[in-house]
mmCIF file of C-alpha atoms in Angstrom:
data_model
loop_
_atom_site.group_PDB
_atom_site.id
_atom_site.type_symbol
_atom_site.label_atom_id
_atom_site.label_comp_id
_atom_site.label_asym_id
_atom_site.label_seq_id
_atom_site.Cartn_x
_atom_site.Cartn_y
_atom_site.Cartn_z
ATOM 1 C CA MET A 1 -21.793 -0.520 4.396
ATOM 2 C CA GLY A 2 -21.390 -2.124 7.490
ATOM 3 C CA GLU A 3 -21.390 -0.671 10.982
ATOM 4 C CA LEU A 4 -18.175 1.405 12.364
ATOM 5 C CA THR A 5 -16.512 -2.418 14.651
ATOM 6 C CA HIS A 6 -13.617 0.041 16.296
ATOM 7 C CA LEU A 7 -15.444 1.811 18.967
ATOM 8 C CA ASP A 8 -17.000 0.028 21.718
ATOM 9 C CA ALA A 9 -21.164 0.855 23.392
ATOM 10 C CA GLU A 10 -19.724 4.161 25.231
ATOM 11 C CA GLY A 11 -17.481 5.325 21.507
ATOM 12 C CA HIS A 12 -14.140 4.443 23.044
ATOM 13 C CA PRO A 13 -11.593 2.734 20.481
ATOM 14 C CA VAL A 14 -11.314 -1.296 20.874
ATOM 15 C CA MET A 15 -9.434 -3.716 18.122
ATOM 16 C CA VAL A 16 -11.433 -5.467 16.997
ATOM 17 C CA ASP A 17 -12.123 -9.630 19.268
ATOM 18 C CA VAL A 18 -11.779 -11.678 16.224
ATOM 19 C CA SER A 19 -10.772 -14.839 18.099
ATOM 20 C CA GLY A 20 -13.296 -16.596 16.637
ATOM 21 C CA LYS A 21 -13.418 -16.420 13.594
ATOM 22 C CA PRO A 22 -11.856 -19.497 11.525
ATOM 23 C CA GLU A 23 -8.530 -18.534 8.945
ATOM 24 C CA THR A 24 -9.089 -18.241 5.476
ATOM 25 C CA GLU A 25 -7.399 -17.092 2.764
ATOM 26 C CA ARG A 26 -6.785 -13.882 2.345
ATOM 27 C CA GLU A 27 -5.282 -10.823 -1.262
ATOM 28 C CA ALA A 28 -5.803 -7.721 -1.362
ATOM 29 C CA VAL A 29 -4.229 -6.093 -3.868
ATOM 30 C CA ALA A 30 -3.636 -1.922 -3.847
ATOM 31 C CA GLU A 31 -2.272 1.064 -5.982
ATOM 32 C CA GLY A 32 -0.731 4.607 -6.200
ATOM 33 C CA TRP A 33 0.393 6.765 -8.308
ATOM 34 C CA VAL A 34 3.713 9.281 -7.615
ATOM 35 C CA HIS A 35 3.137 12.168 -10.595
ATOM 36 C CA LEU A 36 6.625 13.950 -11.060
ATOM 37 C CA PRO A 37 8.132 16.878 -12.993
ATOM 38 C CA GLU A 38 9.452 16.495 -15.596
ATOM 39 C CA SER A 39 13.913 16.593 -14.404
ATOM 40 C CA VAL A 40 12.708 13.776 -11.917
ATOM 41 C CA TYR A 41 11.176 11.716 -13.855
ATOM 42 C CA ASP A 42 13.857 11.525 -16.612
ATOM 43 C CA ALA A 43 16.873 11.580 -13.927
ATOM 44 C CA ILE A 44 15.031 8.386 -12.396
ATOM 45 C CA LEU A 45 14.955 6.855 -15.882
ATOM 46 C CA GLU A 46 18.228 7.299 -16.182
ATOM 47 C CA ASN A 47 19.423 6.337 -12.988
ATOM 48 C CA ARG A 48 21.013 9.620 -11.935
ATOM 49 C CA ILE A 49 19.235 10.005 -8.638
ATOM 50 C CA ARG A 50 22.720 9.533 -6.075
ATOM 51 C CA LYS A 51 20.607 7.577 -2.992
ATOM 52 C CA GLY A 52 20.311 4.221 -5.626
ATOM 53 C CA ASP A 53 17.733 3.042 -7.622
ATOM 54 C CA VAL A 54 14.425 4.167 -6.476
ATOM 55 C CA LEU A 55 12.028 1.655 -7.902
ATOM 56 C CA LYS A 56 13.989 -1.036 -6.544
ATOM 57 C CA ILE A 57 14.387 0.625 -3.104
ATOM 58 C CA ALA A 58 10.893 1.714 -3.336
ATOM 59 C CA GLU A 59 9.392 -1.480 -3.646
ATOM 60 C CA LEU A 60 11.854 -2.890 -0.540
ATOM 61 C CA ALA A 61 10.385 -0.276 1.111
ATOM 62 C CA GLY A 62 6.212 -0.995 0.584
ATOM 63 C CA ILE A 63 7.233 -4.928 1.288
ATOM 64 C CA GLN A 64 9.184 -3.495 4.614
ATOM 65 C CA GLY A 65 5.717 -1.445 4.930
ATOM 66 C CA ALA A 66 3.330 -3.949 4.318
ATOM 67 C CA LYS A 67 5.149 -5.752 7.322
ATOM 68 C CA ARG A 68 4.745 -3.331 9.593
ATOM 69 C CA THR A 69 1.321 -2.271 9.239
ATOM 70 C CA ALA A 70 -0.040 -3.194 12.434
ATOM 71 C CA SER A 71 2.580 -0.852 14.032
ATOM 72 C CA LEU A 72 1.448 2.121 12.129
ATOM 73 C CA ILE A 73 -1.856 1.966 11.696
ATOM 74 C CA PRO A 74 -3.319 1.497 15.672
ATOM 75 C CA LEU A 75 -5.841 -0.947 15.405
ATOM 76 C CA CYS A 76 -4.948 -2.969 13.090
ATOM 77 C CA HIS A 77 -4.387 -6.912 13.793
ATOM 78 C CA GLY A 78 -1.218 -7.981 13.200
ATOM 79 C CA ILE A 79 -0.934 -10.134 10.272
ATOM 80 C CA ARG A 80 1.354 -13.162 8.970
ATOM 81 C CA LEU A 81 1.307 -12.488 5.951
ATOM 82 C CA ASP A 82 2.391 -15.658 2.883
ATOM 83 C CA GLN A 83 3.563 -13.247 0.067
ATOM 84 C CA ALA A 84 3.895 -9.736 -0.324
ATOM 85 C CA SER A 85 5.266 -7.779 -3.600
ATOM 86 C CA VAL A 86 5.538 -4.222 -4.749
ATOM 87 C CA ARG A 87 6.213 -3.612 -8.265
ATOM 88 C CA CYS A 88 6.771 0.463 -9.621
ATOM 89 C CA HIS A 89 6.578 0.916 -13.103
ATOM 90 C CA LEU A 90 7.626 4.286 -14.685
ATOM 91 C CA VAL A 91 4.846 5.283 -16.925
ATOM 92 C CA PRO A 92 5.933 7.862 -19.582
ATOM 93 C CA ASP A 93 3.178 9.563 -20.598
ATOM 94 C CA ARG A 94 1.543 10.897 -17.637
ATOM 95 C CA LYS A 95 5.536 11.534 -15.952
ATOM 96 C CA ALA A 96 4.827 9.218 -13.072
ATOM 97 C CA ILE A 97 5.214 5.881 -11.127
ATOM 98 C CA ARG A 98 2.527 3.563 -10.758
ATOM 99 C CA VAL A 99 2.474 1.284 -7.475
ATOM 100 C CA GLU A 100 1.615 -1.713 -6.875
ATOM 101 C CA CYS A 101 0.735 -4.049 -3.455
ATOM 102 C CA HIS A 102 0.389 -7.826 -3.993
ATOM 103 C CA VAL A 103 -0.341 -9.436 -0.123
ATOM 104 C CA LYS A 104 -1.970 -12.685 0.407
ATOM 105 C CA ALA A 105 -2.071 -14.009 3.844
ATOM 106 C CA ARG A 106 -3.919 -16.865 5.470
ATOM 107 C CA GLU A 107 -5.491 -15.077 8.465
ATOM 108 C CA VAL A 108 -8.901 -14.357 10.571
ATOM 109 C CA THR A 109 -8.722 -11.030 9.271
ATOM 110 C CA GLY A 110 -8.558 -9.214 5.610
ATOM 111 C CA VAL A 111 -4.713 -7.929 4.753
ATOM 112 C CA GLU A 112 -6.410 -4.283 2.847
ATOM 113 C CA MET A 113 -4.338 -2.828 4.966
ATOM 114 C CA GLU A 114 -1.530 -3.801 4.652
ATOM 115 C CA ALA A 115 -1.557 -3.369 0.723
ATOM 116 C CA LEU A 116 -2.398 -0.262 1.109
ATOM 117 C CA THR A 117 0.416 0.278 3.407
ATOM 118 C CA GLY A 118 2.565 -0.756 0.940
ATOM 119 C CA VAL A 119 1.561 1.599 -1.433
ATOM 120 C CA SER A 120 1.637 4.418 0.710
ATOM 121 C CA VAL A 121 5.335 3.699 2.400
ATOM 122 C CA ALA A 122 6.907 3.149 -1.368
ATOM 123 C CA ALA A 123 5.505 6.181 -2.750
ATOM 124 C CA LEU A 124 6.703 7.642 0.240
ATOM 125 C CA THR A 125 10.164 6.129 -0.208
ATOM 126 C CA VAL A 126 10.459 7.812 -4.113
ATOM 127 C CA TYR A 127 9.392 11.184 -2.420
ATOM 128 C CA ASP A 128 12.022 10.921 0.071
ATOM 129 C CA MET A 129 14.685 9.653 -2.071
ATOM 130 C CA CYS A 130 13.891 12.602 -5.037
ATOM 131 C CA LYS A 131 12.801 15.468 -2.729
ATOM 132 C CA ALA A 132 16.186 17.448 -3.280
ATOM 133 C CA LEU A 133 15.785 17.525 -6.800
ATOM 134 C CA ASP A 134 11.955 19.028 -6.607
ATOM 135 C CA LYS A 135 10.074 19.302 -4.049
ATOM 136 C CA GLY A 136 6.676 19.306 -5.874
ATOM 137 C CA ILE A 137 6.221 15.533 -6.441
ATOM 138 C CA GLU A 138 2.708 14.566 -5.899
ATOM 139 C CA ILE A 139 1.424 11.480 -4.233
ATOM 140 C CA ARG A 140 -2.208 10.494 -5.754
ATOM 141 C CA ASN A 141 -5.474 7.811 -6.256
ATOM 142 C CA ILE A 142 -3.821 5.240 -2.945
ATOM 143 C CA ARG A 143 -6.583 2.851 -3.240
ATOM 144 C CA LEU A 144 -7.686 -0.412 -2.870
ATOM 145 C CA LEU A 145 -7.587 -2.016 -6.749
ATOM 146 C CA MET A 146 -8.900 -5.759 -5.516
ATOM 147 C CA LYS A 147 -9.816 -7.979 -2.142
ATOM 148 C CA LYS A 148 -10.756 -11.817 -1.455
ATOM 149 C CA GLY A 149 -11.341 -13.724 1.607
ATOM 150 C CA GLY A 150 -13.349 -13.677 4.755
ATOM 151 C CA LYS A 151 -17.136 -12.656 5.693
ATOM 152 C CA SER A 152 -17.748 -9.668 3.416
ATOM 153 C CA GLY A 153 -16.795 -11.503 0.447
ATOM 154 C CA GLU A 154 -14.883 -10.089 -3.116
ATOM 155 C CA TYR A 155 -14.019 -6.372 -3.985
ATOM 156 C CA LYS A 156 -12.840 -5.476 -7.196
ATOM 157 C CA VAL A 157 -12.716 -1.549 -8.026
ATOM 158 C CA SER A 158 -15.111 -1.016 -11.069
ATOM 159 C CA GLU A 159 -12.815 2.164 -13.143
ATOM 160 C CA GLY A 160 -9.510 3.611 -13.402
ATOM 161 C CA VAL A 161 -7.731 6.358 -12.666
#
């Protein structure tokens, strides 16, 4: 395991100095699950949510979240994303939505936080749009599935949820 780089010698938080690092291709994919009461799942499936198309709006919100990560997470660097996509898929046997965010950039630091934030914001948007029907919606298992690029190399999760 690597050392924590967001603390200085006295233990104060700092944003890591990446000024000497070269730009490389960076890529990350994250996922999360939104588990729904059956009535909410059916309302989304039948497009009966008054606020609009839950899946499409959540996808747009997730992209916006990925783009705004540095504004939300204090020590994250601002990243120029070259690509960001969010997909929300209904999973009938789980009465859930699987959210996946895929991001790419040519940067000096990784894009894992952008992928994770994209998933988180999309999942929160589903909750926001559906909470009037039932507050028993659960957001679970947000995790990094894959990352490429940079000094730490490639990471790929080894098992499913």
